[in-house]
PDB file of C-alpha atoms in Angstrom:
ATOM      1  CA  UNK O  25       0.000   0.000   0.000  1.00  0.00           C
ATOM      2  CA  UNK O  26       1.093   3.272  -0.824  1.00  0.00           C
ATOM      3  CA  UNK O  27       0.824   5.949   1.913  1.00  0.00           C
ATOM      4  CA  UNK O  28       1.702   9.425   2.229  1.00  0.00           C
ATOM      5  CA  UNK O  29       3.473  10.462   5.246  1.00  0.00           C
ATOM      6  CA  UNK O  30       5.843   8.644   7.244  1.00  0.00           C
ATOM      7  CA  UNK O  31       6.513   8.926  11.025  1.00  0.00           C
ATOM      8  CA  UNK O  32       9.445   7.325  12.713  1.00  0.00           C
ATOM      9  CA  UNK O  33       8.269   6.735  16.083  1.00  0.00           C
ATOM     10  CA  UNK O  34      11.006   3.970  16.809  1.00  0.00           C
ATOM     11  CA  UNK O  35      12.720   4.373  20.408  1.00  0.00           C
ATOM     12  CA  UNK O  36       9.766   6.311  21.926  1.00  0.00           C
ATOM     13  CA  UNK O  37       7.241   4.704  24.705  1.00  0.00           C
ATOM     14  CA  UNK O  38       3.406   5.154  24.987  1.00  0.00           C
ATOM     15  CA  UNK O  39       1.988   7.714  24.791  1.00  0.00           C
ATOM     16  CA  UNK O  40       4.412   9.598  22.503  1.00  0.00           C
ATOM     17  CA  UNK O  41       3.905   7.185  19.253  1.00  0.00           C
ATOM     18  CA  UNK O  42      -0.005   7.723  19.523  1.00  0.00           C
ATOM     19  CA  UNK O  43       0.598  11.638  20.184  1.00  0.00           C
ATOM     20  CA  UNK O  44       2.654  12.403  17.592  1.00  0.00           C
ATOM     21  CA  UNK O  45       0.652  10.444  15.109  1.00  0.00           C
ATOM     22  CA  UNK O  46      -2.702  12.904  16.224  1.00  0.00           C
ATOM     23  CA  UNK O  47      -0.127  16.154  15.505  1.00  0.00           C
ATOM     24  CA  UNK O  48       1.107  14.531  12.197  1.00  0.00           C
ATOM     25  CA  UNK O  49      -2.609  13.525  11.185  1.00  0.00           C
ATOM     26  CA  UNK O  50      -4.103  16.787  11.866  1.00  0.00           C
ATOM     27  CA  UNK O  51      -2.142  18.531   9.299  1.00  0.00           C
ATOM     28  CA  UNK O  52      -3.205  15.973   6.879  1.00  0.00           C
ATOM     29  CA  UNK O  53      -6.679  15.469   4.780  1.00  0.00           C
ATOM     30  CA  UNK O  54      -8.917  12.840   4.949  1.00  0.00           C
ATOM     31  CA  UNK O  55      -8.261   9.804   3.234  1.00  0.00           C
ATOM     32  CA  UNK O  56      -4.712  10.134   3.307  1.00  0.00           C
ATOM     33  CA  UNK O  57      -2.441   7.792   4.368  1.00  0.00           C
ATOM     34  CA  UNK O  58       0.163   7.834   7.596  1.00  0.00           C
ATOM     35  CA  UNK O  59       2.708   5.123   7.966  1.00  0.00           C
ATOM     36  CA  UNK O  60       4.168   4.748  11.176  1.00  0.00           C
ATOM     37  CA  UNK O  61       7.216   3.352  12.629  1.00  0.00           C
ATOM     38  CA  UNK O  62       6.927   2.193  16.078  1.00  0.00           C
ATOM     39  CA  UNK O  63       8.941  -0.488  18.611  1.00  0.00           C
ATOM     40  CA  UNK O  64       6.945   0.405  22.078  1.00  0.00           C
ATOM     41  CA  UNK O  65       5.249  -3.026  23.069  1.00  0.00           C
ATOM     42  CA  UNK O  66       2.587  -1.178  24.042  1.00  0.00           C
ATOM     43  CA  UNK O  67       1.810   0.247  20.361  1.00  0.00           C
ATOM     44  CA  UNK O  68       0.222  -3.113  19.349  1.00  0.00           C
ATOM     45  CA  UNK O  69      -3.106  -2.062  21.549  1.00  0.00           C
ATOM     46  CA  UNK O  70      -2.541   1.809  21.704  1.00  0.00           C
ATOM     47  CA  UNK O  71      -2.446   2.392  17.490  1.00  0.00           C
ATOM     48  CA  UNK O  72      -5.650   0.222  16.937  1.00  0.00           C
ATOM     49  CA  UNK O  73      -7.084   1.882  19.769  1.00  0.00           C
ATOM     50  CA  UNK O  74      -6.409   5.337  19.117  1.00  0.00           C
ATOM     51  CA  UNK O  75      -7.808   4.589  15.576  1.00  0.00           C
ATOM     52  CA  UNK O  76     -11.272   3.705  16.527  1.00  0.00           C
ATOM     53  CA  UNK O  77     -11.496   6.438  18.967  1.00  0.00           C
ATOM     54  CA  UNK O  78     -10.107   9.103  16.598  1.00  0.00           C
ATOM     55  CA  UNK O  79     -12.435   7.802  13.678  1.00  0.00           C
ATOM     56  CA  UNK O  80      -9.436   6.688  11.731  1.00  0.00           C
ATOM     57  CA  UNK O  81      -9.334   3.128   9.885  1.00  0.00           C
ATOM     58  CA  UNK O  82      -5.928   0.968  10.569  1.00  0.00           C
ATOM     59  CA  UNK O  83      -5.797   0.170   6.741  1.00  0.00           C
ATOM     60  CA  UNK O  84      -2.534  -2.354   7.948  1.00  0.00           C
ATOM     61  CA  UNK O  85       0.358  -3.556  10.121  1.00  0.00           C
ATOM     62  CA  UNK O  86       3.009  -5.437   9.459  1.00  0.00           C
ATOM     63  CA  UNK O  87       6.811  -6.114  10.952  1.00  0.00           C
ATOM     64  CA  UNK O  88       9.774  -4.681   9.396  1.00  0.00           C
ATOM     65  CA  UNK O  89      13.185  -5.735  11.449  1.00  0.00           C
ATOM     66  CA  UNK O  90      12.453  -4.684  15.142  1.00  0.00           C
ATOM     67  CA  UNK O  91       9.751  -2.187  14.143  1.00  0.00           C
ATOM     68  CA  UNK O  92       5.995  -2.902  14.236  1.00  0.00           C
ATOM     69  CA  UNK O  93       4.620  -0.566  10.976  1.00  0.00           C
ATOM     70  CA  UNK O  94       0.887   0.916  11.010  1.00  0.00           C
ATOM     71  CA  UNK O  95      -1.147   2.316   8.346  1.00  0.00           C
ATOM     72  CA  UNK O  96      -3.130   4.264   9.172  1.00  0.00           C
ATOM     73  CA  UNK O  97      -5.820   6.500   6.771  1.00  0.00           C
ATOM     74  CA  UNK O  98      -7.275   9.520   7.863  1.00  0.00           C
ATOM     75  CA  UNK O  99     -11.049   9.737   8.828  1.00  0.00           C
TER      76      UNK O  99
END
């Protein structure tokens, strides 16, 4: 999937990978895409989270290295 802004959010802990991702997506329009690099354990339940309370869809996640990835479209 193609997406189009990227935020390396490797090395930080929760809540700074969800908080950054709000700043990042609130300069974006809707239907855009965010990918987002994270390695906080605790991303796995804050991302999908966040999503459904924001009204954003997780299009995907996937592993790359030590990283977990999301993408996540704006609502």
């Amino acid at each position: 999937m193609d997406w189009d802004q990227e935020l390396d959010a490797r090395g930080l802990l929760c809540p700074l990978p969800v908080l950054k991702a709000r700043k990042r997506l609130q300069g974006m329009t809707r239907g855009q895409v965010l990918r987002m690099l994270a390695t906080d354990p605790a991303a796995v339940i804050d991302v999908p989270h966040f999503c459904n309370e924001a009204g954003h869809a997780l299009a995907g996640t996937a592993d790359e290295g030590e990283a977990q990835v999301y993408l996540i479209r704006k609502g």
